mmCIF file of C-alpha atoms in Angstrom:
data_model
loop_
_atom_site.group_PDB
_atom_site.id
_atom_site.type_symbol
_atom_site.label_atom_id
_atom_site.label_comp_id
_atom_site.label_asym_id
_atom_site.label_seq_id
_atom_site.Cartn_x
_atom_site.Cartn_y
_atom_site.Cartn_z
ATOM 1 C CA MET A 837 85.114 130.472 213.002
ATOM 2 C CA LYS A 838 88.169 130.924 210.762
ATOM 3 C CA LYS A 839 86.371 133.631 208.761
ATOM 4 C CA ILE A 840 85.434 135.475 211.985
ATOM 5 C CA LEU A 841 89.032 135.360 213.221
ATOM 6 C CA LEU A 842 90.305 136.567 209.830
ATOM 7 C CA PHE A 843 87.806 139.438 209.859
ATOM 8 C CA LEU A 844 88.846 140.460 213.383
ATOM 9 C CA LEU A 845 92.534 140.265 212.465
ATOM 10 C CA ILE A 846 92.084 142.458 209.379
ATOM 11 C CA SER A 847 89.881 144.885 211.331
ATOM 12 C CA LEU A 848 92.566 145.296 213.973
ATOM 13 C CA THR A 849 95.212 145.802 211.287
ATOM 14 C CA VAL A 850 93.099 148.495 209.630
ATOM 15 C CA LYS A 851 93.093 150.455 212.895
ATOM 16 C CA ALA A 852 96.860 150.077 213.386
ATOM 17 C CA GLN A 853 99.098 153.099 212.866
ATOM 18 C CA LEU A 854 102.512 153.054 211.275
ATOM 19 C CA SER A 855 105.576 154.229 213.143
ATOM 20 C CA SER A 856 107.901 157.006 212.020
ATOM 21 C CA LYS A 857 110.250 154.352 210.599
ATOM 22 C CA ALA A 858 107.670 152.920 208.221
ATOM 23 C CA GLU A 859 108.323 152.839 204.485
ATOM 24 C CA VAL A 860 106.020 152.487 201.494
ATOM 25 C CA VAL A 861 107.811 150.947 198.537
ATOM 26 C CA LEU A 862 106.684 150.474 194.956
ATOM 27 C CA VAL A 863 108.049 147.170 193.658
ATOM 28 C CA THR A 864 107.974 146.399 189.944
ATOM 29 C CA VAL A 865 108.356 142.841 188.711
ATOM 30 C CA ALA A 866 109.664 142.320 185.184
ATOM 31 C CA PRO A 867 107.584 140.455 182.574
ATOM 32 C CA GLY A 868 107.552 136.678 182.836
ATOM 33 C CA LYS A 869 107.504 133.923 180.248
ATOM 34 C CA GLU A 870 103.828 132.982 180.582
ATOM 35 C CA LEU A 871 101.124 135.073 178.931
ATOM 36 C CA HIS A 872 99.475 136.016 182.237
ATOM 37 C CA SER A 873 102.794 137.480 183.412
ATOM 38 C CA ALA A 874 103.976 138.881 180.060
ATOM 39 C CA PHE A 875 103.304 142.502 181.041
ATOM 40 C CA GLY A 876 104.958 142.511 184.447
ATOM 41 C CA HIS A 877 103.478 143.049 187.890
ATOM 42 C CA THR A 878 103.231 145.804 190.504
ATOM 43 C CA ILE A 879 103.450 145.355 194.278
ATOM 44 C CA LEU A 880 103.049 147.977 196.988
ATOM 45 C CA TRP A 881 105.088 147.056 200.055
ATOM 46 C CA VAL A 882 104.440 148.566 203.476
ATOM 47 C CA ASN A 883 107.369 147.877 205.785
ATOM 48 C CA ASP A 884 107.391 149.001 209.419
ATOM 49 C CA PRO A 885 110.037 147.109 211.397
ATOM 50 C CA LEU A 886 109.114 148.818 214.711
ATOM 51 C CA ASN A 887 105.569 147.446 214.521
ATOM 52 C CA GLY A 888 106.501 144.170 212.838
ATOM 53 C CA ILE A 889 104.562 145.066 209.688
ATOM 54 C CA ASP A 890 105.813 143.511 206.448
ATOM 55 C CA ARG A 891 102.951 143.495 203.963
ATOM 56 C CA ALA A 892 103.342 143.304 200.193
ATOM 57 C CA TYR A 893 100.005 144.014 198.484
ATOM 58 C CA SER A 894 99.119 142.757 195.021
ATOM 59 C CA PHE A 895 96.034 143.276 192.940
ATOM 60 C CA GLY A 896 95.026 141.071 190.029
ATOM 61 C CA THR A 897 94.998 137.802 191.965
ATOM 62 C CA PHE A 898 92.636 135.078 190.764
ATOM 63 C CA ASP A 899 91.848 131.511 191.784
ATOM 64 C CA PHE A 900 91.892 128.670 189.252
ATOM 65 C CA LYS A 901 89.502 126.808 191.566
ATOM 66 C CA THR A 902 86.758 129.378 191.014
ATOM 67 C CA GLU A 903 83.560 127.669 189.856
ATOM 68 C CA ASN A 904 83.207 127.836 186.054
ATOM 69 C CA PHE A 905 86.644 129.472 185.881
ATOM 70 C CA TYR A 906 87.119 129.317 182.105
ATOM 71 C CA LEU A 907 83.591 130.455 181.303
ATOM 72 C CA LYS A 908 83.871 133.408 183.684
ATOM 73 C CA PHE A 909 87.294 134.283 182.281
ATOM 74 C CA LEU A 910 85.893 134.204 178.740
ATOM 75 C CA MET A 911 82.887 136.322 179.697
ATOM 76 C CA GLY A 912 84.957 138.861 181.636
ATOM 77 C CA THR A 913 83.167 138.083 184.910
ATOM 78 C CA LEU A 914 85.965 136.250 186.735
ATOM 79 C CA PRO A 915 86.419 137.833 190.186
ATOM 80 C CA TYR A 916 89.889 139.207 190.892
ATOM 81 C CA THR A 917 91.099 140.131 194.367
ATOM 82 C CA ILE A 918 93.736 141.933 196.347
ATOM 83 C CA SER A 919 96.180 139.659 198.183
ATOM 84 C CA VAL A 920 98.948 140.234 200.701
ATOM 85 C CA HIS A 921 102.153 138.344 201.495
ATOM 86 C CA SER A 922 105.470 139.062 203.134
ATOM 87 C CA MET A 923 108.039 140.694 200.885
ATOM 88 C CA GLN A 924 110.265 137.666 201.327
ATOM 89 C CA ASP A 925 107.540 135.409 199.933
ATOM 90 C CA GLU A 926 107.096 137.729 196.953
ATOM 91 C CA PHE A 927 110.848 137.747 196.361
ATOM 92 C CA ASN A 928 111.104 133.977 196.638
ATOM 93 C CA TYR A 929 108.352 133.453 194.088
ATOM 94 C CA ASN A 930 109.053 136.196 191.544
ATOM 95 C CA ALA A 931 112.845 136.338 191.695
ATOM 96 C CA GLN A 932 114.039 132.961 192.912
ATOM 97 C CA TYR A 933 111.372 130.744 191.340
ATOM 98 C CA GLU A 934 110.308 132.618 188.201
ATOM 99 C CA LYS A 935 113.651 134.391 187.667
ATOM 100 C CA ARG A 936 112.005 137.731 186.985
ATOM 101 C CA GLY A 937 113.791 140.993 187.669
ATOM 102 C CA MET A 938 112.563 143.181 190.536
ATOM 103 C CA ILE A 939 113.179 146.868 191.296
ATOM 104 C CA ALA A 940 112.096 148.871 194.345
ATOM 105 C CA GLN A 941 111.285 152.573 194.638
ATOM 106 C CA LYS A 942 110.869 153.960 198.160
ATOM 107 C CA LEU A 943 108.130 156.579 198.081
ATOM 108 C CA GLN A 944 108.902 159.945 199.677
ATOM 109 C CA LEU A 945 105.713 160.432 201.701
ATOM 110 C CA ASP A 946 104.882 162.043 205.001
ATOM 111 C CA SER A 947 103.461 160.078 207.927
ATOM 112 C CA LEU A 948 99.861 161.000 207.144
ATOM 113 C CA GLN A 949 100.193 159.849 203.535
ATOM 114 C CA LYS A 950 101.870 156.567 204.504
ATOM 115 C CA ASN A 951 99.151 155.828 207.046
ATOM 116 C CA ALA A 952 96.423 156.749 204.589
ATOM 117 C CA ILE A 953 97.827 154.348 201.994
ATOM 118 C CA PHE A 954 98.223 151.593 204.579
ATOM 119 C CA GLN A 955 94.653 152.040 205.838
ATOM 120 C CA ALA A 956 93.296 152.112 202.274
ATOM 121 C CA LEU A 957 95.021 148.845 201.420
ATOM 122 C CA GLU A 958 93.887 147.148 204.615
ATOM 123 C CA THR A 959 90.325 148.344 204.057
ATOM 124 C CA ASN A 960 90.520 146.910 200.555
ATOM 125 C CA LEU A 961 91.461 143.555 202.107
ATOM 126 C CA LEU A 962 88.179 143.301 204.014
ATOM 127 C CA PRO A 963 86.024 140.430 202.689
ATOM 128 C CA GLU A 964 83.363 142.774 201.350
ATOM 129 C CA ASN A 965 85.980 144.809 199.434
ATOM 130 C CA ARG A 966 88.437 142.205 198.202
ATOM 131 C CA GLU A 967 86.870 141.286 194.870
ATOM 132 C CA TYR A 968 86.652 143.522 191.831
ATOM 133 C CA ALA A 969 85.969 143.316 188.104
ATOM 134 C CA TYR A 970 89.354 143.153 186.393
ATOM 135 C CA LYS A 971 89.842 145.199 183.219
ATOM 136 C CA PHE A 972 93.165 144.674 181.446
ATOM 137 C CA PHE A 973 93.576 148.271 180.251
ATOM 138 C CA TYR A 974 91.594 150.112 182.902
ATOM 139 C CA ASP A 975 91.593 148.274 186.226
ATOM 140 C CA ASN A 976 94.492 145.943 186.924
ATOM 141 C CA CYS A 977 97.392 145.321 189.302
ATOM 142 C CA SER A 978 99.156 148.504 188.219
ATOM 143 C CA THR A 979 96.251 150.965 187.861
ATOM 144 C CA ARG A 980 94.871 150.003 191.280
ATOM 145 C CA ILE A 981 98.156 150.850 192.983
ATOM 146 C CA ARG A 982 98.477 154.052 190.931
ATOM 147 C CA ASP A 983 95.019 155.042 192.184
ATOM 148 C CA VAL A 984 95.814 154.209 195.817
ATOM 149 C CA ILE A 985 98.885 156.448 195.696
ATOM 150 C CA GLU A 986 97.070 159.265 193.876
ATOM 151 C CA ARG A 987 94.069 159.266 196.195
ATOM 152 C CA ASN A 988 96.111 159.275 199.376
ATOM 153 C CA ALA A 989 99.047 161.400 198.221
ATOM 154 C CA PRO A 990 97.361 163.777 195.764
ATOM 155 C CA GLY A 991 99.518 165.851 193.453
ATOM 156 C CA LYS A 992 102.554 163.575 193.634
ATOM 157 C CA TYR A 993 102.188 162.511 190.004
ATOM 158 C CA ARG A 994 102.433 165.372 187.536
ATOM 159 C CA TRP A 995 101.278 163.673 184.381
ATOM 160 C CA ILE A 996 102.003 166.606 182.072
ATOM 161 C CA GLN A 997 105.687 166.081 182.834
ATOM 162 C CA ASN A 998 105.635 162.590 181.299
ATOM 163 C CA PRO A 999 105.703 163.095 177.499
ATOM 164 C CA SER A 1000 107.510 159.754 177.082
ATOM 165 C CA LEU A 1001 104.320 158.015 178.239
ATOM 166 C CA GLU A 1002 102.073 159.791 175.740
ATOM 167 C CA GLY A 1003 101.263 159.279 172.087
ATOM 168 C CA LYS A 1004 100.678 155.517 172.045
ATOM 169 C CA SER A 1005 97.366 153.703 172.064
ATOM 170 C CA TYR A 1006 96.507 150.970 174.552
ATOM 171 C CA ARG A 1007 97.096 148.458 171.752
ATOM 172 C CA ASP A 1008 100.496 149.962 170.882
ATOM 173 C CA TRP A 1009 101.664 149.715 174.482
ATOM 174 C CA MET A 1010 100.461 146.109 174.680
ATOM 175 C CA ASN A 1011 102.259 145.103 171.508
ATOM 176 C CA LYS A 1012 105.583 146.379 172.885
ATOM 177 C CA TYR A 1013 105.554 143.333 175.145
ATOM 178 C CA LEU A 1014 104.553 140.757 172.540
ATOM 179 C CA ALA A 1015 106.562 139.032 169.824
ATOM 180 C CA PRO A 1016 105.288 140.282 166.436
ATOM 181 C CA ASN A 1017 105.436 136.924 164.612
ATOM 182 C CA SER A 1018 103.320 135.111 167.171
ATOM 183 C CA TRP A 1019 99.934 133.424 167.024
ATOM 184 C CA VAL A 1020 99.172 134.772 170.509
ATOM 185 C CA THR A 1021 99.938 138.336 169.404
ATOM 186 C CA LEU A 1022 97.825 137.950 166.286
ATOM 187 C CA GLY A 1023 94.955 136.439 168.257
ATOM 188 C CA MET A 1024 94.988 139.174 170.894
ATOM 189 C CA ASN A 1025 94.999 141.898 168.253
ATOM 190 C CA LEU A 1026 92.188 140.241 166.295
ATOM 191 C CA ALA A 1027 90.084 140.177 169.461
ATOM 192 C CA LEU A 1028 90.557 143.870 170.302
ATOM 193 C CA GLY A 1029 88.137 146.462 169.000
ATOM 194 C CA ILE A 1030 88.171 150.218 168.473
ATOM 195 C CA PRO A 1031 88.476 151.136 172.207
ATOM 196 C CA SER A 1032 91.988 149.661 172.246
ATOM 197 C CA ASN A 1033 93.087 152.215 169.642
ATOM 198 C CA VAL A 1034 92.403 155.207 171.894
ATOM 199 C CA LYS A 1035 95.563 157.183 172.630
ATOM 200 C CA ALA A 1036 96.380 156.609 176.284
ATOM 201 C CA THR A 1037 97.296 159.547 178.488
ATOM 202 C CA ALA A 1038 100.428 159.291 180.641
ATOM 203 C CA SER A 1039 98.251 158.212 183.552
ATOM 204 C CA GLN A 1040 96.340 155.641 181.482
ATOM 205 C CA ALA A 1041 99.597 154.240 180.081
ATOM 206 C CA CYS A 1042 100.372 153.175 183.631
ATOM 207 C CA TYR A 1043 98.199 150.119 183.154
ATOM 208 C CA LEU A 1044 101.637 148.640 182.459
ATOM 209 C CA PRO A 1045 103.830 148.207 185.561
ATOM 210 C CA ASP A 1046 106.981 149.443 183.806
ATOM 211 C CA ASN A 1047 105.214 152.683 182.898
ATOM 212 C CA LEU A 1048 104.056 153.217 186.470
ATOM 213 C CA ALA A 1049 107.637 152.709 187.639
ATOM 214 C CA SER A 1050 108.821 155.218 185.034
ATOM 215 C CA ALA A 1051 106.166 157.765 186.022
ATOM 216 C CA THR A 1052 107.077 157.312 189.686
ATOM 217 C CA ASN A 1053 110.740 157.846 188.924
ATOM 218 C CA LEU A 1054 109.992 160.997 186.884
ATOM 219 C CA ALA A 1055 107.616 162.490 189.455
ATOM 220 C CA LYS A 1056 109.638 165.128 191.237
ATOM 221 C CA GLY A 1057 110.096 164.296 194.908
ATOM 222 C CA LEU A 1058 107.993 161.129 194.863
ATOM 223 C CA SER A 1059 110.591 158.386 194.998
ATOM 224 C CA ALA A 1060 114.202 157.687 195.756
ATOM 225 C CA ASN A 1061 116.395 156.230 193.043
ATOM 226 C CA PRO A 1062 115.270 152.741 192.017
ATOM 227 C CA VAL A 1063 117.055 149.883 193.755
ATOM 228 C CA THR A 1064 117.493 146.553 192.019
ATOM 229 C CA LEU A 1065 116.271 143.711 194.211
ATOM 230 C CA PHE A 1066 116.984 141.042 191.630
ATOM 231 C CA ASP A 1067 118.646 141.365 188.254
ATOM 232 C CA ALA A 1068 117.395 138.598 185.990
ATOM 233 C CA GLU A 1069 119.495 137.222 183.185
ATOM 234 C CA VAL A 1070 118.684 138.673 179.797
ATOM 235 C CA SER A 1071 117.065 135.952 177.733
ATOM 236 C CA GLU A 1072 118.272 135.392 174.201
ATOM 237 C CA GLU A 1073 116.065 136.738 171.475
ATOM 238 C CA ALA A 1074 114.260 133.968 169.655
ATOM 239 C CA GLY A 1075 115.075 133.511 165.992
ATOM 240 C CA PHE A 1076 112.532 133.870 163.225
ATOM 241 C CA ASP A 1077 109.699 131.401 163.723
ATOM 242 C CA PHE A 1078 108.891 129.669 160.454
ATOM 243 C CA THR A 1079 105.763 128.173 162.031
ATOM 244 C CA GLY A 1080 104.480 131.623 163.001
ATOM 245 C CA PRO A 1081 101.603 133.438 161.275
ATOM 246 C CA TYR A 1082 103.836 135.401 158.888
ATOM 247 C CA VAL A 1083 104.934 132.261 157.058
ATOM 248 C CA ILE A 1084 101.883 130.016 157.448
ATOM 249 C CA LEU A 1085 99.351 132.644 156.415
ATOM 250 C CA SER A 1086 101.538 133.949 153.580
ATOM 251 C CA VAL A 1087 101.779 130.432 152.168
ATOM 252 C CA LEU A 1088 98.000 130.054 152.485
ATOM 253 C CA ILE A 1089 97.448 133.334 150.625
ATOM 254 C CA VAL A 1090 99.749 132.242 147.793
ATOM 255 C CA LEU A 1091 98.068 128.831 147.513
ATOM 256 C CA VAL A 1092 94.576 130.332 147.510
ATOM 257 C CA GLY A 1093 95.646 132.946 144.969
ATOM 258 C CA LEU A 1094 97.249 130.412 142.621
ATOM 259 C CA ALA A 1095 94.391 127.941 142.864
ATOM 260 C CA THR A 1096 91.898 130.739 142.213
ATOM 261 C CA TYR A 1097 93.871 132.040 139.232
ATOM 262 C CA LYS A 1098 94.033 128.574 137.711
ATOM 263 C CA LYS A 1099 90.359 127.939 138.569
ATOM 264 C CA ARG A 1100 91.235 124.876 140.595
ATOM 265 C CA PHE A 1101 89.755 125.981 143.907
ATOM 266 C CA SER A 1102 87.011 123.447 144.580
ATOM 267 C CA TYR A 1103 83.657 123.841 146.273
ATOM 268 C CA ALA A 1104 84.896 121.725 149.200
ATOM 269 C CA ALA A 1105 87.931 123.995 149.583
ATOM 270 C CA ASP A 1106 85.662 127.061 149.713
ATOM 271 C CA VAL A 1107 83.473 125.449 152.350
ATOM 272 C CA ALA A 1108 86.519 124.492 154.422
ATOM 273 C CA LEU A 1109 88.163 127.934 154.146
ATOM 274 C CA PHE A 1110 85.054 129.977 154.898
ATOM 275 C CA SER A 1111 83.985 127.600 157.688
ATOM 276 C CA ILE A 1112 87.288 127.828 159.574
ATOM 277 C CA ILE A 1113 87.594 131.594 159.215
ATOM 278 C CA GLY A 1114 83.842 131.973 159.754
ATOM 279 C CA LEU A 1115 84.030 130.225 163.125
ATOM 280 C CA LEU A 1116 86.847 132.581 164.083
ATOM 281 C CA ALA A 1117 84.707 135.519 162.944
ATOM 282 C CA TRP A 1118 81.763 134.360 165.069
ATOM 283 C CA PHE A 1119 84.044 133.999 168.089
ATOM 284 C CA ILE A 1120 85.382 137.548 167.605
ATOM 285 C CA PHE A 1121 81.813 138.823 167.187
ATOM 286 C CA PHE A 1122 80.782 136.986 170.371
ATOM 287 C CA LEU A 1123 83.635 138.555 172.359
ATOM 288 C CA GLY A 1124 82.662 142.019 171.192
ATOM 289 C CA THR A 1125 78.922 141.751 171.761
ATOM 290 C CA ALA A 1126 78.164 139.167 174.441
ATOM 291 C CA THR A 1127 80.905 139.590 177.054
ATOM 292 C CA ASN A 1128 82.006 142.228 179.547
ATOM 293 C CA HIS A 1129 85.225 142.883 177.610
ATOM 294 C CA GLU A 1130 84.395 146.394 176.391
ATOM 295 C CA VAL A 1131 87.788 146.756 174.691
ATOM 296 C CA MET A 1132 86.675 144.034 172.271
ATOM 297 C CA ALA A 1133 83.596 145.935 171.092
ATOM 298 C CA TRP A 1134 83.249 147.544 167.655
ATOM 299 C CA ASN A 1135 85.811 145.286 166.044
ATOM 300 C CA PRO A 1136 86.619 145.967 162.346
ATOM 301 C CA ALA A 1137 87.892 142.394 162.069
ATOM 302 C CA SER A 1138 84.214 141.419 161.939
ATOM 303 C CA LEU A 1139 83.921 143.345 158.676
ATOM 304 C CA MET A 1140 87.062 141.732 157.312
ATOM 305 C CA LEU A 1141 86.071 138.156 158.225
ATOM 306 C CA PHE A 1142 82.273 138.626 158.232
ATOM 307 C CA PRO A 1143 80.631 135.944 160.420
ATOM 308 C CA LEU A 1144 77.637 135.326 158.126
ATOM 309 C CA ASN A 1145 79.925 133.789 155.507
ATOM 310 C CA PHE A 1146 79.572 130.703 157.661
ATOM 311 C CA PRO A 1147 77.223 128.923 157.068
ATOM 312 C CA LEU A 1148 76.147 130.851 153.927
ATOM 313 C CA VAL A 1149 79.222 129.522 152.098
ATOM 314 C CA ILE A 1150 77.341 126.250 151.666
ATOM 315 C CA TRP A 1151 75.026 128.056 149.223
ATOM 316 C CA PHE A 1152 76.999 130.933 147.727
ATOM 317 C CA ALA A 1153 80.023 128.778 146.864
ATOM 318 C CA LYS A 1154 77.753 126.326 145.047
ATOM 319 C CA ASP A 1155 75.856 128.930 143.029
ATOM 320 C CA PRO A 1156 77.693 132.295 143.183
ATOM 321 C CA LEU A 1157 75.545 133.844 140.433
ATOM 322 C CA LYS A 1158 72.440 133.667 142.630
ATOM 323 C CA TRP A 1159 74.418 135.284 145.467
ATOM 324 C CA LYS A 1160 76.139 137.897 143.324
ATOM 325 C CA LYS A 1161 74.749 140.929 145.196
ATOM 326 C CA TYR A 1162 75.635 139.431 148.565
ATOM 327 C CA LEU A 1163 79.163 138.607 147.419
ATOM 328 C CA GLN A 1164 79.703 142.089 145.995
ATOM 329 C CA ILE A 1165 78.559 143.705 149.234
ATOM 330 C CA ILE A 1166 80.824 141.386 151.231
ATOM 331 C CA SER A 1167 83.725 142.289 148.947
ATOM 332 C CA VAL A 1168 83.269 145.977 149.775
ATOM 333 C CA LEU A 1169 82.943 145.285 153.517
ATOM 334 C CA CYS A 1170 86.005 143.062 153.388
ATOM 335 C CA VAL A 1171 88.062 145.848 151.773
ATOM 336 C CA ILE A 1172 86.976 148.280 154.482
ATOM 337 C CA GLY A 1173 87.783 145.705 157.172
ATOM 338 C CA LEU A 1174 91.180 144.904 155.654
ATOM 339 C CA ILE A 1175 92.237 148.553 155.521
ATOM 340 C CA TRP A 1176 90.867 149.340 158.961
ATOM 341 C CA SER A 1177 92.400 146.234 160.567
ATOM 342 C CA GLY A 1178 95.705 146.813 158.799
ATOM 343 C CA ILE A 1179 95.934 150.308 160.248
ATOM 344 C CA GLN A 1180 95.393 148.876 163.720
ATOM 345 C CA PHE A 1181 97.859 145.989 163.392
ATOM 346 C CA ALA A 1182 99.216 145.161 159.938
ATOM 347 C CA PRO A 1183 99.594 141.344 160.342
ATOM 348 C CA MET A 1184 95.819 141.015 160.782
ATOM 349 C CA VAL A 1185 95.498 141.570 157.032
ATOM 350 C CA LEU A 1186 97.066 138.134 156.523
ATOM 351 C CA VAL A 1187 93.993 136.520 158.072
ATOM 352 C CA GLY A 1188 91.540 138.352 155.838
ATOM 353 C CA LEU A 1189 93.292 138.117 152.463
ATOM 354 C CA PRO A 1190 92.473 134.443 151.684
ATOM 355 C CA ILE A 1191 88.715 134.985 151.935
ATOM 356 C CA PHE A 1192 88.984 138.370 150.225
ATOM 357 C CA ILE A 1193 90.544 136.645 147.202
ATOM 358 C CA ARG A 1194 87.757 134.085 147.089
ATOM 359 C CA VAL A 1195 84.916 136.546 147.680
ATOM 360 C CA CYS A 1196 86.164 138.838 144.916
ATOM 361 C CA TYR A 1197 86.523 135.936 142.494
ATOM 362 C CA LEU A 1198 83.084 134.510 143.278
ATOM 363 C CA SER A 1199 81.424 137.920 143.045
ATOM 364 C CA PHE A 1200 82.746 138.484 139.504
ATOM 365 C CA ILE A 1201 81.906 135.084 138.044
ATOM 366 C CA LYS A 1202 79.748 135.649 134.975
ATOM 367 C CA LYS A 1203 78.689 132.111 134.235
#
């Protein structure tokens, strides 16, 4: 019964028309502290005081109670939905609770365009339309709202007038929001494949909410001057993290290099090193080949870390002479992977250097 009533309520709302006093407002929420909020958020607010309409639409909503949540998230099959709240609720949560900045841009649209956007959003709320396959770079909370505006107010965005949003890859834009000396940043970059290195157009760069706000502001005649709804305190920049990957991996490289030079790197140490990095390599390979995350496909980190080293290390570390050809081939692949990965994101080289040192040494053992 509740589902029937909800369906009827949404159906009636879809047919409703906005008054001449209605406003459509793009609201941009600043990045938060948690990873899932690190890139900001976009809300499209339809406000019509004459008809009592106050609806703030958000895409990219998910439910932790979804069956097999973590497995679906890992596989890229977790259903995401559109949701709607009052603007006051959005403000209370994002500004008052999470202390994230919020800006609003009132869109300069005619009545037909406002109604078209409103109807499109309400249609999207219907049960059969709510869910969609989330794609971080291509189909998220920001791109969905960009598309709603473009489809229902065509020509408002003139992308060729946005050179400041061009020239960076998807990966480059992502890394602007991440601390460089961070295990999370390193892990995310290791997981991304060649598709993330494609240069994003101005429109594609709007997968980030801040970029959509910038494009909206630069689009001639599309929006009024941005209004600050909440000005969050500027957080202090964190000092250098001595437990971050820069230090830990550099120390590991030095230790592996010294032990190799002095011929004190034991069989057990080889097995441990190649097993740990090999498991990481298999996980990266799995993400790129067995999930719906297409941006993780064709990953040069697989060349650098080479999954087959685990479990083959059990044999080639014990008798490297018998595995000489294999080790020499892996050395060449590792060099290619190191250079390729380093071009994408330089700190990734730190992960590959320890095994590169060992593979090169083992491949040149003569007796």
